[in-house]
N, CA, C and O atoms as a DFTB+ gen file, in Angstrom:
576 C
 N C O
     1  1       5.940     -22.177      10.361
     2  2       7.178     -21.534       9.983
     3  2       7.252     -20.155      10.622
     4  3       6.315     -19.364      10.507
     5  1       8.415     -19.848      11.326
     6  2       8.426     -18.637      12.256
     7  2       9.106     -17.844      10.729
     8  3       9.756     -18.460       9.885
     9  1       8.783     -16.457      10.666
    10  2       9.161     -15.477       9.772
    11  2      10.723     -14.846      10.494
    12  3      10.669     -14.409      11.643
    13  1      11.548     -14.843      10.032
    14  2      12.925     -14.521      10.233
    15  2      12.987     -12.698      10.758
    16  3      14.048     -12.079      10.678
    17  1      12.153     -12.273      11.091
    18  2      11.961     -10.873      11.701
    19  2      13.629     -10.050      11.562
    20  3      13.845      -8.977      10.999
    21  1      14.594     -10.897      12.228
    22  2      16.241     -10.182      12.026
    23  2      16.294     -10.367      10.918
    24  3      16.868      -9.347      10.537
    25  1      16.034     -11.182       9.721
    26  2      16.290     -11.206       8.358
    27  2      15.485      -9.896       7.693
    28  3      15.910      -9.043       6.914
    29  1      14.343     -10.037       8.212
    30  2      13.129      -8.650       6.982
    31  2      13.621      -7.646       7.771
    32  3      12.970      -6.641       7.484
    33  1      14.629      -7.328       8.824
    34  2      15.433      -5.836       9.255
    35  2      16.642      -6.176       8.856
    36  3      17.641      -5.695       9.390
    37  1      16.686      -6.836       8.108
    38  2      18.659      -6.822       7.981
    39  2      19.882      -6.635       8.683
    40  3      20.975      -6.221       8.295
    41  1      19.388      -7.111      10.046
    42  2      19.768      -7.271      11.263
    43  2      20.234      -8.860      11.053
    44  3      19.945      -9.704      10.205
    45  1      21.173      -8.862      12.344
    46  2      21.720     -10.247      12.970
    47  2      21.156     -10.434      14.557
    48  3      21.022      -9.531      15.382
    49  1      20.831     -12.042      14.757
    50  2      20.404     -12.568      15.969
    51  2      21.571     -11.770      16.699
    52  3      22.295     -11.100      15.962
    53  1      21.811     -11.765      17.938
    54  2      20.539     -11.160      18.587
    55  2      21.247      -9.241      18.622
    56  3      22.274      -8.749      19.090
    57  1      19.886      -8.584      17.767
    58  2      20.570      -7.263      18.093
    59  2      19.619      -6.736      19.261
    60  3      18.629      -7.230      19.799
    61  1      20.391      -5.394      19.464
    62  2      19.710      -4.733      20.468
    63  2      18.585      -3.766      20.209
    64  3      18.455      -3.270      19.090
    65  1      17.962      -3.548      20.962
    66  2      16.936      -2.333      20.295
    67  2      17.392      -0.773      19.798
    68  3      16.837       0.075      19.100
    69  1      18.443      -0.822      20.382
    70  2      19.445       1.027      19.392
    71  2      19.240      -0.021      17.389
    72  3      18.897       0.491      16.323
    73  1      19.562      -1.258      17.625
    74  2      20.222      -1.916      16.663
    75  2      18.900      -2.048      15.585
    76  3      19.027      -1.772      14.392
    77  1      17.419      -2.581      16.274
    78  2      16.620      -3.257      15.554
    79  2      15.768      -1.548      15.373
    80  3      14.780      -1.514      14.639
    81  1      16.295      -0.038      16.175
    82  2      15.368       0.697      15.547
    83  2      15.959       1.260      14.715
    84  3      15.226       1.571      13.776
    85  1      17.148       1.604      14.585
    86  2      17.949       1.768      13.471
    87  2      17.588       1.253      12.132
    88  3      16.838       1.898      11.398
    89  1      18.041       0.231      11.823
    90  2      17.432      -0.695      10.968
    91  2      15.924      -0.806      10.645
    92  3      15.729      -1.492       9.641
    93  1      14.913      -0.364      11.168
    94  2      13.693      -0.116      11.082
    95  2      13.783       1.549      10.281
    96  3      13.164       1.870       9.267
    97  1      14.362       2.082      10.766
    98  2      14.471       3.791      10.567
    99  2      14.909       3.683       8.778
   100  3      14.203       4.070       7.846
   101  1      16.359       3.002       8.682
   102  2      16.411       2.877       7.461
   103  2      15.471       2.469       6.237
   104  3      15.292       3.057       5.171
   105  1      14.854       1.117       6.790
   106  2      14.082       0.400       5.644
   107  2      12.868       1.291       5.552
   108  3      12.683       1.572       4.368
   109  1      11.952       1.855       6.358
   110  2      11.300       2.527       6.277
   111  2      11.367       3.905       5.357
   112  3      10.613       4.234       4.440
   113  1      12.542       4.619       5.912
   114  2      12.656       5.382       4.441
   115  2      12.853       4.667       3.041
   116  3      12.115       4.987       2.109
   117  1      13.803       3.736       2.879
   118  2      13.154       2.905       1.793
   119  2      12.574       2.978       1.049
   120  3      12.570       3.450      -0.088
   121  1      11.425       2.002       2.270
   122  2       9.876       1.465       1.298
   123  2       9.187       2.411       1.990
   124  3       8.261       2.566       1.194
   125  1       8.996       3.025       2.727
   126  2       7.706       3.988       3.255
   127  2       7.009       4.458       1.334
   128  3       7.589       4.937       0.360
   129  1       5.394       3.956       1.587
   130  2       4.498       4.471       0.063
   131  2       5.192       5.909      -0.090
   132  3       5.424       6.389      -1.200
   133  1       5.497       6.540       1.078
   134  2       5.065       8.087       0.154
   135  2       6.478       7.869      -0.651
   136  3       6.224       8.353      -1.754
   137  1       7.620       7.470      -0.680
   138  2       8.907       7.824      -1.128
   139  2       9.452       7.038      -1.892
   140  3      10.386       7.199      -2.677
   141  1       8.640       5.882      -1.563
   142  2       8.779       4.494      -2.958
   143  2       7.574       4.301      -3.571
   144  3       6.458       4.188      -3.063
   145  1       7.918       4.274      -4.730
   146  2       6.416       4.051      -6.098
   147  2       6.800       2.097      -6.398
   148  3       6.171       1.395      -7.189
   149  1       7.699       1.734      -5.718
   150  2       7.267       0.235      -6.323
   151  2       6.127       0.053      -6.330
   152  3       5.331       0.897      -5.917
   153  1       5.665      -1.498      -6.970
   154  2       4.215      -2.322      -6.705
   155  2       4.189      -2.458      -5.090
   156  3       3.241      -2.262      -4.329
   157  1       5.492      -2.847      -4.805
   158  2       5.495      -3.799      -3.415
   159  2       5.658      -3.115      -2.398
   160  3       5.467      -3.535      -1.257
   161  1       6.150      -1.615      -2.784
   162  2       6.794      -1.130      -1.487
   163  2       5.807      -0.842      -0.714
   164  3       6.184       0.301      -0.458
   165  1       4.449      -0.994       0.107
   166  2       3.173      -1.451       0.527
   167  2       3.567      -2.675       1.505
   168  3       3.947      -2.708       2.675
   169  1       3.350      -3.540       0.657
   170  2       3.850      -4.846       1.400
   171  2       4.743      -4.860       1.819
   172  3       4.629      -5.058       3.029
   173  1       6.105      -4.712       1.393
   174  2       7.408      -4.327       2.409
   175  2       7.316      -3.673       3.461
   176  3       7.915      -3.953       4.499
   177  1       6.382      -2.516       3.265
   178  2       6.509      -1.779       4.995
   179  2       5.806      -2.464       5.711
   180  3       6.131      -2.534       6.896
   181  1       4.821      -3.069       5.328
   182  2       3.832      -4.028       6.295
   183  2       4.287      -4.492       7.006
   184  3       4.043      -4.272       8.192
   185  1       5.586      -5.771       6.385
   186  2       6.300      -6.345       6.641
   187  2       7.514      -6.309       7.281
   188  3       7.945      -7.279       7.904
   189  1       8.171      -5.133       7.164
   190  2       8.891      -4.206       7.987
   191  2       8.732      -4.001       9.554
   192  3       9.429      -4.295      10.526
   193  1       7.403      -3.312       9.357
   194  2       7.048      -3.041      10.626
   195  2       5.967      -4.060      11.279
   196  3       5.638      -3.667      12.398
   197  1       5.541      -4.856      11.019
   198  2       5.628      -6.326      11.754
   199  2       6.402      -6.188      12.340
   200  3       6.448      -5.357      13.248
   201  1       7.323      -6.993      12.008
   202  2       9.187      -7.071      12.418
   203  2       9.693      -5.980      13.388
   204  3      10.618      -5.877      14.193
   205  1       8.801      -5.310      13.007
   206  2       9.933      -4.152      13.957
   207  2       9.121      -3.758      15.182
   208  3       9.837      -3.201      16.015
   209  1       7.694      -3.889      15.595
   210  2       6.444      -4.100      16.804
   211  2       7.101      -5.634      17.196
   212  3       7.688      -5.813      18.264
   213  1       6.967      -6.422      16.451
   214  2       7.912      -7.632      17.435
   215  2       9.024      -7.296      18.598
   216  3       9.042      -7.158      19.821
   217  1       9.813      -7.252      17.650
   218  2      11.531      -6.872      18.004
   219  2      11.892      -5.643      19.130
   220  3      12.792      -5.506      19.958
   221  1      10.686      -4.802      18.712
   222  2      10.937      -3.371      19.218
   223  2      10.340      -3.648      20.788
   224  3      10.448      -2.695      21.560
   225  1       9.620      -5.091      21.387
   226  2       8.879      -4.901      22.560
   227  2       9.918      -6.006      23.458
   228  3      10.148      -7.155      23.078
   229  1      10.370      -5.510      24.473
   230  2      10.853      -6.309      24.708
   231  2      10.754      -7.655      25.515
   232  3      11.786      -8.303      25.690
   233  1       9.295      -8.195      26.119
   234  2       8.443      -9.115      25.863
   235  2       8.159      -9.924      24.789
   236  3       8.214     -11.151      24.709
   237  1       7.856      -9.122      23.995
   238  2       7.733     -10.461      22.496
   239  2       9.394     -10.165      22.322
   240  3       9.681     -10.636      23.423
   241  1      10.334      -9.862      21.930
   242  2      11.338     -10.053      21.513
   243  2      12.232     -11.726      22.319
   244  3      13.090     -12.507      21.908
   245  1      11.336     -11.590      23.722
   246  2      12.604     -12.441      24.442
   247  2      11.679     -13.483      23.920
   248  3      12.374     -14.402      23.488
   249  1      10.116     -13.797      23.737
   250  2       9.856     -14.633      23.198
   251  2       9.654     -15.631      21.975
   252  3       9.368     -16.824      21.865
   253  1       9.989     -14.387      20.946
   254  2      10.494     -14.397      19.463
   255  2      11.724     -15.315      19.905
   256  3      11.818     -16.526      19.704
   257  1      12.414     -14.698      20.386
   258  2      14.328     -14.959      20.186
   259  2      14.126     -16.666      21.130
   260  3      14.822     -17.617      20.771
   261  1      13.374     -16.779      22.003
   262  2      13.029     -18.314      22.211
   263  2      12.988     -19.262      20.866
   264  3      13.707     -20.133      20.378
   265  1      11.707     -18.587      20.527
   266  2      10.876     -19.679      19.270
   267  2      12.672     -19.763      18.184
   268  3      13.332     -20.755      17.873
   269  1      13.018     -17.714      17.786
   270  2      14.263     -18.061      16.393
   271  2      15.002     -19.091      16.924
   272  3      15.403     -19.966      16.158
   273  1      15.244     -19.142      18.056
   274  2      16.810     -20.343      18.427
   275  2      16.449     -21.440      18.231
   276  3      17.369     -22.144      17.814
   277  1      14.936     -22.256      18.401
   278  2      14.487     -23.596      17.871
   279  2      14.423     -23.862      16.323
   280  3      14.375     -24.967      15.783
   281  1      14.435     -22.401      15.605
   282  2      14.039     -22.249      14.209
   283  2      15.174     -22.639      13.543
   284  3      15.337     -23.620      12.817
   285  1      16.193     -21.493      13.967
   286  2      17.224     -21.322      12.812
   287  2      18.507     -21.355      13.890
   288  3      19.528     -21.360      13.203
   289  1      18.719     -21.370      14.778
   290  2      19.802     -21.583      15.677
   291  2      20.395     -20.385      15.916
   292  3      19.555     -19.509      16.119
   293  1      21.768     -19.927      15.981
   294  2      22.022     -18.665      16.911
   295  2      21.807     -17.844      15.889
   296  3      21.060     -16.870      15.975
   297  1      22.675     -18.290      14.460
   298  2      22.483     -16.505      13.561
   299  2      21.774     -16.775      12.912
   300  3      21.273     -17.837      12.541
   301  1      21.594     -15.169      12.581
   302  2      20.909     -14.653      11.261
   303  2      21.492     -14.395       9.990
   304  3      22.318     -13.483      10.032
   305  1      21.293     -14.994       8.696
   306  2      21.853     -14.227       7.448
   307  2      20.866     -13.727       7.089
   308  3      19.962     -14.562       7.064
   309  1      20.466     -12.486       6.699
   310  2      19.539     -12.046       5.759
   311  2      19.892     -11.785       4.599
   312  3      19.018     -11.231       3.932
   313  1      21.065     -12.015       3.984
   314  2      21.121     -12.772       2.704
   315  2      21.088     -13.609       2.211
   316  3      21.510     -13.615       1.054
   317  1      20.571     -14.795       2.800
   318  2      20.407     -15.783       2.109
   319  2      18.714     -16.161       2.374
   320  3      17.973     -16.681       1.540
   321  1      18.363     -15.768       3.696
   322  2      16.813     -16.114       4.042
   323  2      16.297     -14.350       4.190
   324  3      15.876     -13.993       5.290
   325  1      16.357     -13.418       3.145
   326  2      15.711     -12.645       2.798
   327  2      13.911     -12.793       2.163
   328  3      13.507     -13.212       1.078
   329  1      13.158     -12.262       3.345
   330  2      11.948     -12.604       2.725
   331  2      10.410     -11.436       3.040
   332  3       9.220     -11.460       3.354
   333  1      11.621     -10.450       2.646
   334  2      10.263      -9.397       2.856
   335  2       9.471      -9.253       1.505
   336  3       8.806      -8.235       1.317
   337  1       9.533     -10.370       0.449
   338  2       8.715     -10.693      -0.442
   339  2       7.205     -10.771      -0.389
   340  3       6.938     -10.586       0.799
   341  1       6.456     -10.890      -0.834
   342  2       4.958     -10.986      -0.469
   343  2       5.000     -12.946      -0.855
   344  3       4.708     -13.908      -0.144
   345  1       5.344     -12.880      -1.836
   346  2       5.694     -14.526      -2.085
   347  2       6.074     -15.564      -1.543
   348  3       5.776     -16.735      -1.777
   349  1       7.148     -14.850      -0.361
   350  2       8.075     -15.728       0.072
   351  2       7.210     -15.675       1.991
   352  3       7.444     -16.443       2.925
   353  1       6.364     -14.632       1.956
   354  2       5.792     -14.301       3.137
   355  2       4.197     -14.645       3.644
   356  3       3.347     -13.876       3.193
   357  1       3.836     -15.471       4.324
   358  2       2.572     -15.878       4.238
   359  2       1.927     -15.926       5.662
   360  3       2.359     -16.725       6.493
   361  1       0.843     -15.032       5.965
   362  2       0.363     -14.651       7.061
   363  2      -0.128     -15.798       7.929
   364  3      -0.690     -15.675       9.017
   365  1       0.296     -17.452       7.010
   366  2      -0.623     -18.163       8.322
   367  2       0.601     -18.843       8.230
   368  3       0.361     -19.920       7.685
   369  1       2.123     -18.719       8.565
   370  2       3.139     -19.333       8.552
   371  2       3.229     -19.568      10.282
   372  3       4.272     -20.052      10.724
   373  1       2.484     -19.331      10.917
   374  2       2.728     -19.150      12.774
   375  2       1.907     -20.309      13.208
   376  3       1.447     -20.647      14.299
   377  1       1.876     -20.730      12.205
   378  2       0.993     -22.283      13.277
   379  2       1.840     -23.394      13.497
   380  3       1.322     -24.476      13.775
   381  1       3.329     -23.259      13.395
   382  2       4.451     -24.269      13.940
   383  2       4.617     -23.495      15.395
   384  3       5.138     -24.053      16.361
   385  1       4.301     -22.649      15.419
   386  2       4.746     -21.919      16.949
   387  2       4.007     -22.097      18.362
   388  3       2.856     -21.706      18.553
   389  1       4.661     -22.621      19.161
   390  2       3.897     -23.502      20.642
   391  2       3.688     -22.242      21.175
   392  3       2.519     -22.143      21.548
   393  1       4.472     -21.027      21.405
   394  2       4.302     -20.054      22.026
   395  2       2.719     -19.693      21.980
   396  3       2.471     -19.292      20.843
   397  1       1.654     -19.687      22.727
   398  2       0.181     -18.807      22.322
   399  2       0.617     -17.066      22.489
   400  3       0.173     -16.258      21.674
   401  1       1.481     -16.650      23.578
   402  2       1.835     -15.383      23.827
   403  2       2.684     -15.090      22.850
   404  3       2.860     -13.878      22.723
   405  1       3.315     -15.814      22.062
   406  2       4.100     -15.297      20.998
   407  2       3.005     -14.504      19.659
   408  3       3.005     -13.389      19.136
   409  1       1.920     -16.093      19.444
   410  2       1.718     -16.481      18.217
   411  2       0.288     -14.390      18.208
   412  3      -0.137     -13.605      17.360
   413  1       0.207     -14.572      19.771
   414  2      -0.765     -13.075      20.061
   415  2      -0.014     -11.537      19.525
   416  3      -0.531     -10.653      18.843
   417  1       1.449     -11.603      20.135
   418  2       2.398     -10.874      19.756
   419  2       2.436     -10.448      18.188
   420  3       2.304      -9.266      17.873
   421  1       2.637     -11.557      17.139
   422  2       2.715     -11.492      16.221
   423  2       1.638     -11.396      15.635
   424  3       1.840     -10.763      14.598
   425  1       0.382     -11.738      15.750
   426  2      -0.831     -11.544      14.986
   427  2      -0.923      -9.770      15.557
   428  3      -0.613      -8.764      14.919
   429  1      -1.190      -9.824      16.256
   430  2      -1.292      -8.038      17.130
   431  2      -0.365      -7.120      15.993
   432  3      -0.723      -6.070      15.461
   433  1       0.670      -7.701      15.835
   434  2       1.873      -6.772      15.340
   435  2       1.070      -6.776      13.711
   436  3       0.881      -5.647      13.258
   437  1       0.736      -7.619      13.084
   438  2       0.403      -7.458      11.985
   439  2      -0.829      -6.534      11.655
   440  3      -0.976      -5.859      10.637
   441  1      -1.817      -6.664      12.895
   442  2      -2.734      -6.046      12.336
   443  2      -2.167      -4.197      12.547
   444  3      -2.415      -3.240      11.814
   445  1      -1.590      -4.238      13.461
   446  2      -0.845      -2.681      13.533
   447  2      -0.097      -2.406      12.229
   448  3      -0.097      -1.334      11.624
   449  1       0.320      -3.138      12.004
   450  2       1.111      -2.680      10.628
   451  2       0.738      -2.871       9.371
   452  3       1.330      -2.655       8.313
   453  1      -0.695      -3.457       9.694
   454  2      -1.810      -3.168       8.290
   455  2      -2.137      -1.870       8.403
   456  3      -2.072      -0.997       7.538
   457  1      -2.632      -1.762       9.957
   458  2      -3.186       0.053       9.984
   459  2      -2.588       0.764      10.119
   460  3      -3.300       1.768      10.145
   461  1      -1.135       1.171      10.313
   462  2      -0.058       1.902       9.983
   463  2      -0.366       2.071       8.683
   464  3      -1.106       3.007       8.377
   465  1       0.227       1.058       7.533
   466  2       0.137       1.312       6.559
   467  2      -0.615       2.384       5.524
   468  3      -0.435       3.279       4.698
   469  1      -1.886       1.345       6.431
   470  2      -3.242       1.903       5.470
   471  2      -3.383       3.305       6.320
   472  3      -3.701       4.107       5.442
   473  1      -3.341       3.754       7.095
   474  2      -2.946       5.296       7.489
   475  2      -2.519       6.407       6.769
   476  3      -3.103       7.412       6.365
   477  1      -0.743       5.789       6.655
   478  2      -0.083       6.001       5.838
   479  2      -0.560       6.542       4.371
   480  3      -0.280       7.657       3.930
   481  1      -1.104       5.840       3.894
   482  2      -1.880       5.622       2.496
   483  2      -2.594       6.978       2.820
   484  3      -2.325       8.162       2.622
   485  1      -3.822       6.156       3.519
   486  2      -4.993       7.702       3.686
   487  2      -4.419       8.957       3.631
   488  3      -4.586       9.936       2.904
   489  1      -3.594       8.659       4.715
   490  2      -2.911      10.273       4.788
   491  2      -2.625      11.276       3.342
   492  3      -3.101      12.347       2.968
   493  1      -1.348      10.094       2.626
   494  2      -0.935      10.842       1.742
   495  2      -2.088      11.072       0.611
   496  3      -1.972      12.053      -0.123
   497  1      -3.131      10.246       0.463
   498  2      -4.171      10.492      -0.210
   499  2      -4.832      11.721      -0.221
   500  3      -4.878      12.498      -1.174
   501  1      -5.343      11.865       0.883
   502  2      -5.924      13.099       2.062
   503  2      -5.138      14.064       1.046
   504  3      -5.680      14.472       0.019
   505  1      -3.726      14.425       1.431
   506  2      -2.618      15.673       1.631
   507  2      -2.869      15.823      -0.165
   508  3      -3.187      16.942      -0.566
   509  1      -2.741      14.860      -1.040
   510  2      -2.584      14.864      -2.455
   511  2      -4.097      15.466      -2.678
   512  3      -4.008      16.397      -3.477
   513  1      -5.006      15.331      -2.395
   514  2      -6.246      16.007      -2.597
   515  2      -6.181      17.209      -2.322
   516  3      -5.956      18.096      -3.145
   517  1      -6.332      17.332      -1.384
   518  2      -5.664      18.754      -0.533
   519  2      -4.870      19.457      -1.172
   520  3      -4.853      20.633      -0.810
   521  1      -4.000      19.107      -2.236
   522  2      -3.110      20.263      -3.039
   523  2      -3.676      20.712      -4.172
   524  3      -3.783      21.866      -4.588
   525  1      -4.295      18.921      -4.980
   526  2      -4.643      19.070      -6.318
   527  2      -6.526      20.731      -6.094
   528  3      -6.984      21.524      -6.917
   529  1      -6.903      20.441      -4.646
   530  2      -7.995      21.956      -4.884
   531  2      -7.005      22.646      -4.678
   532  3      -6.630      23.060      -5.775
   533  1      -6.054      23.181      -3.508
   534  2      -5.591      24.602      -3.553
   535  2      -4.771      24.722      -5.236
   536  3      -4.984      25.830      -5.729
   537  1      -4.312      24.226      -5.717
   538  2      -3.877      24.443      -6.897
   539  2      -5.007      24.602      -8.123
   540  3      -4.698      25.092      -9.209
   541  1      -6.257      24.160      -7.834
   542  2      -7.104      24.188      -8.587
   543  2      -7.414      25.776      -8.590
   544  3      -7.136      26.650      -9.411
   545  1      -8.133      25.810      -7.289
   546  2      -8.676      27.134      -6.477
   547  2      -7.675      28.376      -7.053
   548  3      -8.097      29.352      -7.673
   549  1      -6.383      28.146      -6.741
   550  2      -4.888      28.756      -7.523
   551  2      -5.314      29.316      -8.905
   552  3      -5.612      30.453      -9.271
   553  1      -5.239      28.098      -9.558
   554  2      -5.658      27.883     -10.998
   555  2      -6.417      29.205     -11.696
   556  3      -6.132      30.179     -12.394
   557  1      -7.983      28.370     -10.811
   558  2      -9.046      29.517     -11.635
   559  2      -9.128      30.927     -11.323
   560  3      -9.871      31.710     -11.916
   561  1      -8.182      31.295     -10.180
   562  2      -8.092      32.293      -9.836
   563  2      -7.349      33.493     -10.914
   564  3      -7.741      34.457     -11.572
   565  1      -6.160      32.853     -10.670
   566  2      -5.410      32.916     -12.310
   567  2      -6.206      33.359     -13.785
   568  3      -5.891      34.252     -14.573
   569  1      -7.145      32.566     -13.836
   570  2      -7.426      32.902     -14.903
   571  2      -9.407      33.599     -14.949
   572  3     -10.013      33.752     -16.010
   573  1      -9.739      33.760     -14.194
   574  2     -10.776      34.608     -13.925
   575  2     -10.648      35.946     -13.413
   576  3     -11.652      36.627     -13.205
């Protein structure tokens, strides 16, 4: 099962790259961890930016947009096949795909957008430590 990449950007077949970074720019503020406290919003950006290292190259895109036209035919709704779910999304869904340069594309893209993520994470971890001493340091200063 190919993952609907124009659907998890809320994009339509076939946009352009002004189109698919746009739409990346948005969802990302979104779900980006530091600015969303969902459970999921983690997995959404993962998933996001998958989608958007696909789309955004334009090599895997022409080969994506091969495989979507055997998948789902010319358009995209991403309201109805919305699936930046963790549920609805399953990392070994690429073994219907003949492409090997695709199926590389897309594994590649995922592991980037695990370590984006988890970056992401560290970072703001890092920066939140980083305040809770100077505010500490602050603190006892204050009161010594």
């Amino acid at each position: 099962m190919l993952n609907d990449y124009y659907s998890i950007l809320e994009t339509t077949y076939p946009s352009n790259q002004l189109e698919i970074k746009k739409q990346y720019r948005l969802l990302a503020k979104k779900w980006h961890p530091d600015i969303n406290s969902a459970l999921d919003a983690t997995i959404k950006m993962q998933i996001i930016t998958e989608a958007y290292y696909v789309l955004s190259n334009n090599r895997a895109k022409q080969l994506y947009d091969d495989e979507y036209l055997k998948k789902y035919g010319s358009k995209s709704d991403f309201g109805s096949r919305e699936n930046t779910n963790r549920n609805n999304y399953d990392k070994n869904t690429d073994s219907n795909i003949i492409n090997d340069e695709l199926i590389d594309w897309i594994n590649k893209a995922k592991i980037k957008s695990n370590e984006f993520v988890t970056q992401v994470i560290n970072t703001t971890k890092g920066a939140s430590l980083l305040g809770i001493k100077t505010a500490g340091k602050a603190f006892l200063k204050i009161i010594l």
